[in-house]
Short mmCIF file of C-alpha atoms in Angstrom, two decimals:
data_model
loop_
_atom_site.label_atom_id
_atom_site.label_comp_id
_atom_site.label_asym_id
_atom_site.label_seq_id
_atom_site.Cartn_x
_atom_site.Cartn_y
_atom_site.Cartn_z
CA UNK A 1 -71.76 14.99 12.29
CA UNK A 2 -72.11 17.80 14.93
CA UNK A 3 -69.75 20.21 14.89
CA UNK A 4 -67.59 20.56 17.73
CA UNK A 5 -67.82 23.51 20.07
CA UNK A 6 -64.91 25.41 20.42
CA UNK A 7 -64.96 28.05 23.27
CA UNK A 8 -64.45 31.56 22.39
CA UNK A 9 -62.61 34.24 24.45
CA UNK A 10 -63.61 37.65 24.52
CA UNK A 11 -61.63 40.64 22.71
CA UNK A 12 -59.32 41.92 25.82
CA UNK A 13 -61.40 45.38 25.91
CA UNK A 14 -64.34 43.29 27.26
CA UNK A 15 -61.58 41.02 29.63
CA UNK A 16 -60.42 44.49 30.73
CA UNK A 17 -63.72 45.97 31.54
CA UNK A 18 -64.99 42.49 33.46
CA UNK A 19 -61.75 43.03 35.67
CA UNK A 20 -62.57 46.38 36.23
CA UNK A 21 -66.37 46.14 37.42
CA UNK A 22 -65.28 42.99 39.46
CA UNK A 23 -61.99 44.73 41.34
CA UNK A 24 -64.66 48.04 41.85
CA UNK A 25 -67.28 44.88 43.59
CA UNK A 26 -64.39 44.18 45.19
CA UNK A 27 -64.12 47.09 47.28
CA UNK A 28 -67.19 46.88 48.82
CA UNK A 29 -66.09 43.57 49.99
CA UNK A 30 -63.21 43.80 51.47
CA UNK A 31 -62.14 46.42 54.14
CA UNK A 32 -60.06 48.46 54.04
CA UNK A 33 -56.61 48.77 55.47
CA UNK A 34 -52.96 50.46 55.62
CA UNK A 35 -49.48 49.32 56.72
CA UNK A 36 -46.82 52.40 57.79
CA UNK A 37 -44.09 53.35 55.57
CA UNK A 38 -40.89 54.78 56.71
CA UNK A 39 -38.02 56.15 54.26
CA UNK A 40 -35.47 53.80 54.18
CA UNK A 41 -32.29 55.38 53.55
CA UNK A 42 -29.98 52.67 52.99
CA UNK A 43 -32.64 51.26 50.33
CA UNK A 44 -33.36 54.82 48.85
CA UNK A 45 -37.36 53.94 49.51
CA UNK A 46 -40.55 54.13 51.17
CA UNK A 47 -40.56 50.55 52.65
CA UNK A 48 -43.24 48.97 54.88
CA UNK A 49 -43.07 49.35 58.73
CA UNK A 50 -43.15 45.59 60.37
CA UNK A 51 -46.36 44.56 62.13
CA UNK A 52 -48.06 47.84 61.44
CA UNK A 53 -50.83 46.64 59.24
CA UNK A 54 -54.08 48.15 60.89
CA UNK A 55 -57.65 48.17 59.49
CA UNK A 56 -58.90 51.67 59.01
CA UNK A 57 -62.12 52.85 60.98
CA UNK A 58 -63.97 54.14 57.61
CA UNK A 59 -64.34 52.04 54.69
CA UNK A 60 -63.71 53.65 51.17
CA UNK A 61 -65.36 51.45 48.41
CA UNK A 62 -65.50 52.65 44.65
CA UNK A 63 -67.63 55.42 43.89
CA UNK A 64 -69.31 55.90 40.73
CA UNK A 65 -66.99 58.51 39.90
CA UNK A 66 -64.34 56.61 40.73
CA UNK A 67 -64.89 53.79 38.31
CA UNK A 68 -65.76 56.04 35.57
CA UNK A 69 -61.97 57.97 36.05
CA UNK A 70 -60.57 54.84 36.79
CA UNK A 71 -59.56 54.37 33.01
CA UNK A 72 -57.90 57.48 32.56
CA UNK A 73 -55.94 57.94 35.44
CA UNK A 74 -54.66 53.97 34.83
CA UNK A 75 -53.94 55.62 31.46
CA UNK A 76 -51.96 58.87 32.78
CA UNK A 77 -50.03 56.49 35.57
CA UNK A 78 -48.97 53.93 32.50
CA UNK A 79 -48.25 56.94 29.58
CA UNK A 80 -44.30 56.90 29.60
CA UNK A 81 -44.99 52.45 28.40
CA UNK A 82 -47.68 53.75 26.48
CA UNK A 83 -45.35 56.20 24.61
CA UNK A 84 -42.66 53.72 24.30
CA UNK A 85 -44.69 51.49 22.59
CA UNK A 86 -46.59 54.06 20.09
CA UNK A 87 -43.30 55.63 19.32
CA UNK A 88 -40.99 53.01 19.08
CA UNK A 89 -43.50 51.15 16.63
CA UNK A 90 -44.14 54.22 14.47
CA UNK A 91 -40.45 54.95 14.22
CA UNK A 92 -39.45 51.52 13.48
CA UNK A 93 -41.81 51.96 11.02
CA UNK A 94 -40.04 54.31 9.16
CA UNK A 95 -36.68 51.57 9.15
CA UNK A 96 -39.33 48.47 8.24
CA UNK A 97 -40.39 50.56 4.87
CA UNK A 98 -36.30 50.56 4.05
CA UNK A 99 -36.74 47.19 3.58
CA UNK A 100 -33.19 47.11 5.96
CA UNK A 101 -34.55 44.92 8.44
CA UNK A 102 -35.99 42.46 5.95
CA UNK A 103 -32.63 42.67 4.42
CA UNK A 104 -30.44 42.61 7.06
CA UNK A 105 -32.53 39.35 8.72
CA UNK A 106 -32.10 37.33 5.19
CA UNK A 107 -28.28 37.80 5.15
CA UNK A 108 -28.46 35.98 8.48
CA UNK A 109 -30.35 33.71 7.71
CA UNK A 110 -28.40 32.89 4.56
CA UNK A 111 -25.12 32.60 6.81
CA UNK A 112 -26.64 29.99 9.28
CA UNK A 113 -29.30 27.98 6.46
CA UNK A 114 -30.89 25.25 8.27
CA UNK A 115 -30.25 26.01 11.50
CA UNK A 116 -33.35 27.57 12.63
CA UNK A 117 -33.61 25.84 15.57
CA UNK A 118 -29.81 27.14 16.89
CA UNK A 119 -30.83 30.67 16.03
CA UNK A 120 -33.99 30.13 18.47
CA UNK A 121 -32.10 29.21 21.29
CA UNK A 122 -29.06 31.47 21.20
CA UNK A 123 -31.52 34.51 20.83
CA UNK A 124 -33.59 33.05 23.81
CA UNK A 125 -30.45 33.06 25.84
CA UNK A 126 -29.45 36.40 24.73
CA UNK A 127 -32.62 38.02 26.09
CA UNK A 128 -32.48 36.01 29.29
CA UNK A 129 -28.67 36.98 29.69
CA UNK A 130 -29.70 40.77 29.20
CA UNK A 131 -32.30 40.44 31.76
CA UNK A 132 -30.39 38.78 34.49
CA UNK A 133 -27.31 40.43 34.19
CA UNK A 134 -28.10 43.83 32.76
CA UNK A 135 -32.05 43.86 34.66
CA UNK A 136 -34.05 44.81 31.65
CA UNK A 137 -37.35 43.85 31.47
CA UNK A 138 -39.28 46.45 29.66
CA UNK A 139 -36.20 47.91 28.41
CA UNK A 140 -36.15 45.08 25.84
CA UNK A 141 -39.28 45.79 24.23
CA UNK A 142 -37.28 47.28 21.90
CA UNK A 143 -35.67 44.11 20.45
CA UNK A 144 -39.49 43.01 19.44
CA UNK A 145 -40.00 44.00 15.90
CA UNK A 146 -36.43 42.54 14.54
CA UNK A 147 -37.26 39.31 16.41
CA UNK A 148 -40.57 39.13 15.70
CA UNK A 149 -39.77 39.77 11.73
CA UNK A 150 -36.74 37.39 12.35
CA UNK A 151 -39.17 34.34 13.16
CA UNK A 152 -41.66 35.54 10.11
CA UNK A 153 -39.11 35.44 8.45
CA UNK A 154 -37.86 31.64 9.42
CA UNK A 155 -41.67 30.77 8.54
CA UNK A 156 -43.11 30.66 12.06
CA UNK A 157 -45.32 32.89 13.46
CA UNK A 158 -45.21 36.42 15.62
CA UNK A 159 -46.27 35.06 18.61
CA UNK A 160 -43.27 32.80 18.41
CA UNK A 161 -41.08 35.83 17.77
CA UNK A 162 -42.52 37.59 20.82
CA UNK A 163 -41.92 34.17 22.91
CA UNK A 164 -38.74 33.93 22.47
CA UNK A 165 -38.06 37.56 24.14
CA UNK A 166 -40.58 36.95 26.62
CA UNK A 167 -39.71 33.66 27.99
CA UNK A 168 -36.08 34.47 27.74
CA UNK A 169 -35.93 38.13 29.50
CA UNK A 170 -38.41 36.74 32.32
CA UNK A 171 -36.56 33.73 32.99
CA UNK A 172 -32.97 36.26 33.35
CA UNK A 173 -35.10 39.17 34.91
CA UNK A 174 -36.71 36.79 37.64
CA UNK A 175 -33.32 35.11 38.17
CA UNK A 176 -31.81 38.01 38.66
CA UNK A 177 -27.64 36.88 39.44
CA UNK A 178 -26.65 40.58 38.92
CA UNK A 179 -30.49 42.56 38.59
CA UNK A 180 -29.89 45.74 40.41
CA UNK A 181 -33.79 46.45 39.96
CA UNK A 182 -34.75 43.51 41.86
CA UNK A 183 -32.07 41.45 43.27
CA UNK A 184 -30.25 44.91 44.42
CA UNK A 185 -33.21 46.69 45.46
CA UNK A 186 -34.75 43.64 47.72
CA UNK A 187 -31.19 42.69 48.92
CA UNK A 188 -30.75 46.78 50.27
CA UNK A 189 -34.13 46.55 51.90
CA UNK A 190 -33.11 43.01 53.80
CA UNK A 191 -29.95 44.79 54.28
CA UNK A 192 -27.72 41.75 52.54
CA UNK A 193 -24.64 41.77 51.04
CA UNK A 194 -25.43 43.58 47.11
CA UNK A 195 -25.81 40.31 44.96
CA UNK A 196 -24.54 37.55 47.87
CA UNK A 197 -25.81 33.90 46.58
CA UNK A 198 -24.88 34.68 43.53
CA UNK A 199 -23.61 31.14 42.79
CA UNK A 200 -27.26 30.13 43.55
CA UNK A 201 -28.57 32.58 41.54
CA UNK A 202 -26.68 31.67 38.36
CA UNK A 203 -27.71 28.03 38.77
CA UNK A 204 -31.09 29.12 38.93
CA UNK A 205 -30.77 31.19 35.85
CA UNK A 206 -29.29 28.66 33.74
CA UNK A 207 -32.20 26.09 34.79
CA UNK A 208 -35.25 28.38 33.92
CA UNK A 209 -33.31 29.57 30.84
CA UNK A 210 -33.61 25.47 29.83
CA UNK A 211 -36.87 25.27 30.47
CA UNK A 212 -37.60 28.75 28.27
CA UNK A 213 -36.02 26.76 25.65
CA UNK A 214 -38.06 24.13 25.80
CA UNK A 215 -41.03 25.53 25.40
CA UNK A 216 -39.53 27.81 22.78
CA UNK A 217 -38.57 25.05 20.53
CA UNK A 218 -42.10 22.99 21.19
CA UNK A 219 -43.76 25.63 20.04
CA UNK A 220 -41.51 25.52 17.02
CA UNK A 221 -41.92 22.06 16.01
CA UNK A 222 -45.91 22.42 17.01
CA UNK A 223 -45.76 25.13 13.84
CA UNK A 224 -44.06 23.45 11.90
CA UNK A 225 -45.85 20.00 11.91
CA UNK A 226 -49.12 21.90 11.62
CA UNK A 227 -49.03 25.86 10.97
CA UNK A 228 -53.08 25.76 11.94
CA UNK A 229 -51.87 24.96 15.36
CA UNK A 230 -49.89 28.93 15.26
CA UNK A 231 -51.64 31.37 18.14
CA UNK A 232 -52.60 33.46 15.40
CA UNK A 233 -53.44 31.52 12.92
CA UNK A 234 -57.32 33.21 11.66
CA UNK A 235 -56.68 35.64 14.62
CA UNK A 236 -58.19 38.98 13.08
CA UNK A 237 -55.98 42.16 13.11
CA UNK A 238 -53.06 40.58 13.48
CA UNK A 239 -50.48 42.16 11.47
CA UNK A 240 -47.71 40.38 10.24
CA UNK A 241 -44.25 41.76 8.93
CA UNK A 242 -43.65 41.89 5.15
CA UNK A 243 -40.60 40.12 4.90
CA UNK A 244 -41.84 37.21 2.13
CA UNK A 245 -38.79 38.66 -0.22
CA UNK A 246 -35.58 39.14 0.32
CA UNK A 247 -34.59 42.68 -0.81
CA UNK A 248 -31.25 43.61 -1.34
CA UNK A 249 -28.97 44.28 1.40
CA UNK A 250 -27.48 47.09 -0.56
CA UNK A 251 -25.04 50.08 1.27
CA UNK A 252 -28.20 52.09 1.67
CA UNK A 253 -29.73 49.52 3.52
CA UNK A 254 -26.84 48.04 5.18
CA UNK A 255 -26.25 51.64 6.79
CA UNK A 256 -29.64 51.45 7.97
CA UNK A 257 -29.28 48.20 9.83
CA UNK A 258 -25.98 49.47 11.56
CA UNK A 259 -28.00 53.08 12.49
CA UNK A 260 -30.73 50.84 14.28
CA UNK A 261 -28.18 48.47 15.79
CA UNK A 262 -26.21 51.45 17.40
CA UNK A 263 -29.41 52.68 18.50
CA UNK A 264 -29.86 49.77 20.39
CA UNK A 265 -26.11 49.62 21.57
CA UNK A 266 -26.53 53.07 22.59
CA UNK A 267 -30.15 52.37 24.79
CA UNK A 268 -28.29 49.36 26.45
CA UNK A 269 -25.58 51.32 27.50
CA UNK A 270 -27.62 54.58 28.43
CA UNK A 271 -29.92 52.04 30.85
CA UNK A 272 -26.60 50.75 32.31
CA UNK A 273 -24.46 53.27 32.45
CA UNK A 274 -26.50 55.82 32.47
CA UNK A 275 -29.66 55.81 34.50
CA UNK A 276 -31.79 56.16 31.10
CA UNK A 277 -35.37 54.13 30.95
CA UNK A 278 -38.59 54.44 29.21
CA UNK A 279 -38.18 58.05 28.61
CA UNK A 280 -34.72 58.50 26.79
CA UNK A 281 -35.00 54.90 25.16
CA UNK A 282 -38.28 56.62 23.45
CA UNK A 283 -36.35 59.23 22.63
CA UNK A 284 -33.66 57.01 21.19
CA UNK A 285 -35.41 54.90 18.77
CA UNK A 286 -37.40 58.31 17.69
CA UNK A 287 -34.12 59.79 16.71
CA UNK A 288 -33.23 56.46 15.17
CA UNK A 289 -36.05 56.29 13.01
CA UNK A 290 -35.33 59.91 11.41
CA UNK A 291 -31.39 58.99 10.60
CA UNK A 292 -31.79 55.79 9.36
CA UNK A 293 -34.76 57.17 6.78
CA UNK A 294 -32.43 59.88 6.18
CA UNK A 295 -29.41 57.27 5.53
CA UNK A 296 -32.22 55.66 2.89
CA UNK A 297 -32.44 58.65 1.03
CA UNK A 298 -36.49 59.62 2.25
CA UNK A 299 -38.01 63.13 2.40
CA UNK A 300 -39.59 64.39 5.92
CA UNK A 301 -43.24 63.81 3.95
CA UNK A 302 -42.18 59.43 3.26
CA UNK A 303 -41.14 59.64 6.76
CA UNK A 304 -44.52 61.34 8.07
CA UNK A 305 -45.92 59.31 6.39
CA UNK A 306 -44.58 55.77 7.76
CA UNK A 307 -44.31 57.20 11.29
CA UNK A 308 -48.27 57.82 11.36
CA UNK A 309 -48.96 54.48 9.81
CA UNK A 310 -46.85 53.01 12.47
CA UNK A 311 -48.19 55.03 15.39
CA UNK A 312 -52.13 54.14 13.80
CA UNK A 313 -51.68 50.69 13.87
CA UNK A 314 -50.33 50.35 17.40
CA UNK A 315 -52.95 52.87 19.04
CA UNK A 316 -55.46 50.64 19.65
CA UNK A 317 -53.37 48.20 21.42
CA UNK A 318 -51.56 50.62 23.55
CA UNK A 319 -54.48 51.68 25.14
CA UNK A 320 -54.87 48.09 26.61
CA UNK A 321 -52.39 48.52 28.38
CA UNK A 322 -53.31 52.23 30.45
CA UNK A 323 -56.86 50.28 30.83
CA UNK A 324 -55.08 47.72 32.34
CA UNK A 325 -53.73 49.61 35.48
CA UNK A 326 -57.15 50.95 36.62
CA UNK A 327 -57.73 48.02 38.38
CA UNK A 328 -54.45 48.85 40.62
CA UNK A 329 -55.88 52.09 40.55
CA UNK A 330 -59.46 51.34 41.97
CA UNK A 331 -58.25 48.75 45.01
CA UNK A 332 -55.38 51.56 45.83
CA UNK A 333 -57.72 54.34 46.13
CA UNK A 334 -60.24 51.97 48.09
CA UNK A 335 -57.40 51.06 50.58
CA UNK A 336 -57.74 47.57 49.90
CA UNK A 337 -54.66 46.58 48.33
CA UNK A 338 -53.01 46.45 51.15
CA UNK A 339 -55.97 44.08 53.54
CA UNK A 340 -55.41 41.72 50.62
CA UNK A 341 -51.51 41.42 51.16
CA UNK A 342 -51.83 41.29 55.12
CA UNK A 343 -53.99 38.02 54.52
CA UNK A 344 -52.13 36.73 51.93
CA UNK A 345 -48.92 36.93 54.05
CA UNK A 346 -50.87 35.55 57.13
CA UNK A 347 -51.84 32.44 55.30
CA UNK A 348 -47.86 31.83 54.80
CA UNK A 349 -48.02 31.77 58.52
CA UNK A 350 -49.78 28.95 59.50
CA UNK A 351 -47.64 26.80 56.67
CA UNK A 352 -45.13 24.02 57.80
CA UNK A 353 -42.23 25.35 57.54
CA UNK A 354 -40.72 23.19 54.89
CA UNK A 355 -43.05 24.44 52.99
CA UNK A 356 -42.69 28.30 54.01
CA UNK A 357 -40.76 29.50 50.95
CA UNK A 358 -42.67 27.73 48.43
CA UNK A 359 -45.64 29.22 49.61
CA UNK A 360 -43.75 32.57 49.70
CA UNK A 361 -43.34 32.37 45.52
CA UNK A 362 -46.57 30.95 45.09
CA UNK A 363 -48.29 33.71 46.96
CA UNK A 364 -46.43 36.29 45.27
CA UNK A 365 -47.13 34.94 41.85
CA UNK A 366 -50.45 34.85 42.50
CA UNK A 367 -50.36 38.77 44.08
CA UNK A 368 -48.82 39.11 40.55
CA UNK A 369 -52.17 40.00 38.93
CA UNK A 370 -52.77 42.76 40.78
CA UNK A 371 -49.29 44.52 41.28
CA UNK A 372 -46.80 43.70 38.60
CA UNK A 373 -43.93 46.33 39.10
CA UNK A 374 -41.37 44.02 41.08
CA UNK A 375 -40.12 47.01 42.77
CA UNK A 376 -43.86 48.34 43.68
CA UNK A 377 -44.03 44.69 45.42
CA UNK A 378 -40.58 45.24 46.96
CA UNK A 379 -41.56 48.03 48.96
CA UNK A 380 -44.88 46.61 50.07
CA UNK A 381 -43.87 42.88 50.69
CA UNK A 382 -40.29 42.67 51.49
CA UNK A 383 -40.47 44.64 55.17
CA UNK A 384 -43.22 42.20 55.93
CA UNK A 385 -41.64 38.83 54.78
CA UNK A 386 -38.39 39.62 56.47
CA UNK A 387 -39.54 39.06 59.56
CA UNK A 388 -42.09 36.86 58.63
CA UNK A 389 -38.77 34.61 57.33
CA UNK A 390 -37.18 35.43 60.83
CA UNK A 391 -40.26 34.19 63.04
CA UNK A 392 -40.28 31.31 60.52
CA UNK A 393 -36.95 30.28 60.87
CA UNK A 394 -36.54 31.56 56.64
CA UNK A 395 -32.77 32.98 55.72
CA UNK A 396 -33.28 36.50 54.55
CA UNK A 397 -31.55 34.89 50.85
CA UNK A 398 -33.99 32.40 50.90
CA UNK A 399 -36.83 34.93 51.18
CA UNK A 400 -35.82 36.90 48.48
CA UNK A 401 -35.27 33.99 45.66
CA UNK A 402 -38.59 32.74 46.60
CA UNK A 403 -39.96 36.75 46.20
CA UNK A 404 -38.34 37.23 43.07
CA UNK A 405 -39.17 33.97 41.44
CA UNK A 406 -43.14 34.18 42.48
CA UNK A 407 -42.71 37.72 41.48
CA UNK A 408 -41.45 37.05 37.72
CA UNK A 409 -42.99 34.38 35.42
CA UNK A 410 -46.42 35.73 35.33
CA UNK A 411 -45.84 38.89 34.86
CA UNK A 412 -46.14 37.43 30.96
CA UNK A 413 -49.65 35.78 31.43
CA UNK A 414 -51.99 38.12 33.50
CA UNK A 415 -54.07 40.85 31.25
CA UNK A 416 -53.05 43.57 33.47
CA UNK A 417 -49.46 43.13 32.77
CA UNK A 418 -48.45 46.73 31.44
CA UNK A 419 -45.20 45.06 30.05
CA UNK A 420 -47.12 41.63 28.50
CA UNK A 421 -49.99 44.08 26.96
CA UNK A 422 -47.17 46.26 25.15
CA UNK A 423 -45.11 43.55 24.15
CA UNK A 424 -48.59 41.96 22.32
CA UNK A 425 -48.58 45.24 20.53
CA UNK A 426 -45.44 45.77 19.57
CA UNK A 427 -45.21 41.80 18.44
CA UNK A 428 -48.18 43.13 15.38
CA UNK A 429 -51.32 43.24 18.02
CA UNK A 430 -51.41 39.43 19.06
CA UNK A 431 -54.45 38.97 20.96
CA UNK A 432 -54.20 38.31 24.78
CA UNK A 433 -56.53 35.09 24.58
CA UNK A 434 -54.52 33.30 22.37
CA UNK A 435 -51.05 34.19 23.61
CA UNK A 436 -52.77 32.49 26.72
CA UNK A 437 -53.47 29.11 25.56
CA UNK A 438 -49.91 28.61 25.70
CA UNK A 439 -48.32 31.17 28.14
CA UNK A 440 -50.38 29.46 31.05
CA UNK A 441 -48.17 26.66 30.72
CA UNK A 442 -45.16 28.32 30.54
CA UNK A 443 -46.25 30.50 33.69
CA UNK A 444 -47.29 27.41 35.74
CA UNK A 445 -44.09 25.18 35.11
CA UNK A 446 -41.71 28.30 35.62
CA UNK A 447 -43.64 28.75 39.49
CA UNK A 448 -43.46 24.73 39.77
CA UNK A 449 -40.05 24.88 38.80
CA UNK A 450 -39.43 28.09 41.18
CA UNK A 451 -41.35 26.80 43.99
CA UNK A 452 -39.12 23.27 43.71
CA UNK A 453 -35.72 26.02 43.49
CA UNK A 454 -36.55 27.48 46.72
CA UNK A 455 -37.37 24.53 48.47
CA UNK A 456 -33.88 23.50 47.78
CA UNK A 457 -31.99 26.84 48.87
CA UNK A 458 -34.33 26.54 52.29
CA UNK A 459 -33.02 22.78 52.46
CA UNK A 460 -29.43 23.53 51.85
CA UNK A 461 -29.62 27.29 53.83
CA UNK A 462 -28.11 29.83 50.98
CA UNK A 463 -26.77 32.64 52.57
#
């Protein structure tokens, strides 16, 4: 019998690279082209200037040079995501060889036996709750290794642990009832009411936080009826949390688990409250690491020790995810970037207008793969949709939702997705092919989903 062909992806180093040469191609391709930016001080930004998209007289394609650097200086742009990820994985390290997380996860698990299914869903909804109400998105990176170990531990997989914060905080961040990094930053440059169609906004939340579930619990059952069927099942370098016995939750360790949950308390309120991100959180779960092995009862030479076997295992990964933003780098030196969001938003033009917002989230989603900051795309492609929206007869709400929603659900699918690449990494170096075969369909239900939501508001005219 002949066996059957299977087709196999390429490591993401060689994905990366392809992307690279073809976005440096690229430039000699298109021309290039600048819009006008203005300060904006009601928004607190550089934001586009209407209509003021001009192609320039001398075209700047990719030198050799400029390829070669491209890596690094996507590196040096991305190294505060690159740090949180290195750090915060070496210093969990130092709480994972307590044995306090393994512990702590057990006694759960113990409490609510049999339920795994429950504890799936009300974590999803937790992470989408903290991303549409709170507006963390990368901020919640640092939930990953306790829910990751949390689903070993329930005898699925990592990359079901990592789903379940992915598909959760996207489908909250995207949302976005009360986001101020998206919903309050593209509602100050449309100069709306801060958070108006909020009722909308919470409907919308609570439907894409069903369908996160959904695809949460398939996954689930697909594991469970066949564990071959797991993303990383045979995957090589794939490392998996040691939680296959339960240790004792003992006071040492129970002290542990409450240092690293105030740790977390403390980041959420810091990002809130605050004004803390990547920077202080990193500094957080450093300092977090250190107590809790102190709490233990381990020397500074155990905790070296764990903290560089932490930090070596996540390397490798985190530089995926610097790599990653040359591509943004090469089409912004080029002056491209720009040419390919002035056609983009004149093909929305010549749309019926029932269709107009639709094709709004649809064109940002697919803009997606090369920009993924949502405020970066803000800036750039808010001034030109508003009155775009006004000439097309779009409410300024209505443009937003459909921004926002085209702007959110692949930012878990596309390769150069700094915040997808980390949380890979941090989830025990899942490989980006694999987390594919089942994020695409996730990503393209969430923008048919999105695409049906803003037809609706356009039909019924939120304000």
């Amino acid at each position: 019998m002949e066996k059957k062909r299977t087709l196999k992806v390429p490591h993401v180093y060689v994905i990366i690279v392809v992307l690279i040469l073809l976005s440096a191609v690229l430039t000699y391709v298109i021309p290039a082209g600048a819009y006008d930016f203005v300060y904006d001080e009601a928004a607190d930004r550089e934001v586009v200037v209407a209509d003021s998209f001009r192609y320039l007289d001398e075209n700047t394609p990719a030198s050799f040079r400029d390829l070669i650097t491209s890596v690094s200086k996507g590196m040096a742009a991305s190294v505060d995501i690159m740090m949180l990820v290195v750090l915060v994985c070496a210093s969990f390290q130092i709480i994972n060889d307590t044995g306090a997380l393994s512990a702590g996860i057990f006694a759960l698990l113990r409490v609510l036996k049999g339920r795994n299914k429950l504890v799936l869903v009300i974590m999803t909804v937790i992470y989408s709750a903290i991303g549409g109400y709170l507006g963390w998105l990368e901020g919640q990176l640092i939930f990953i290794p306790i829910t990751v170990a949390m689903a070993v531990a329930m005898g699925y997989d990592n990359a079901l642990g990592f789903m379940v914060l992915a598909f959760g905080a996207i489908s909250g961040y995207a949302t976005g009832p009360l986001n101020v990094y998206s919903t309050g930053v593209c509602q100050g440059i449309m100069g709306l009411p801060l958070y108006s169609g909020f009722g909308f906004r919470v409907v919308a939340w609570v439907l894409f936080t069903i369908l996160a579930c959904i695809f949460v619990l398939a996954y689930a059952r697909r594991i469970e009826k066949d564990p071959t069927k797991s993303l990383t099942y045979g995957a090589e370098g794939v490392i998996v949390p040691d939680v296959g016995e339960a240790p004792a939750f003992n006071t040492r360790r129970r002290l542990v688990f409450l240092v690293t949950l105030v740790g977390i308390v403390v980041s959420a309120i810091g990002c809130a409250n605050w004004g803390w991100y990547l920077q202080e959180l990193t500094g957080i779960f450093i300092l977090t690491g250190i107590v809790g092995g102190l709490v233990y009862g381990m020397n500074g030479t155990q905790m070296s020790n764990s903290f560089a076997a932490g930090a070596r295992e996540i390397i490798p990964s985190a530089l995926v995810i610097g790599a990653s933003r040359a591509i943004l780098v090469l089409l912004e030196e080029a002056d491209v970037l720009h040419t390919v969001i002035n056609g983009l938003a004149q093909v929305i033009g010549v749309l019926p207008h029932s269709l107009s917002g639709a094709a709004i989230c649809g064109t940002t989603a697919l803009l997606d793969a090369l920009v993924t900051s949502a405020s970066a795309k803000a800036a750039i492609m808010m001034p030109i949709l508003a009155p775009l929206g006004d000439i097309l007869g779009i409410s300024g709400q209505v443009t937003i939702v459909a921004f926002q929603l085209g702007d959110g659900f692949t930012n878990f699918f596309w390769p150069t997705s700094g915040v997808l690449m980390a949380g890979l990494a941090m989830s025990g170096n899942i490989p980006w092919d694999r987390w594919a075969k089942y994020a695409w369909k996730f990503a393209v239900a969430s923008v048919a989903l999105a695409m049906v939501v803003v037809f609706v508001g356009q039909m019924i005219g939120i304000q």
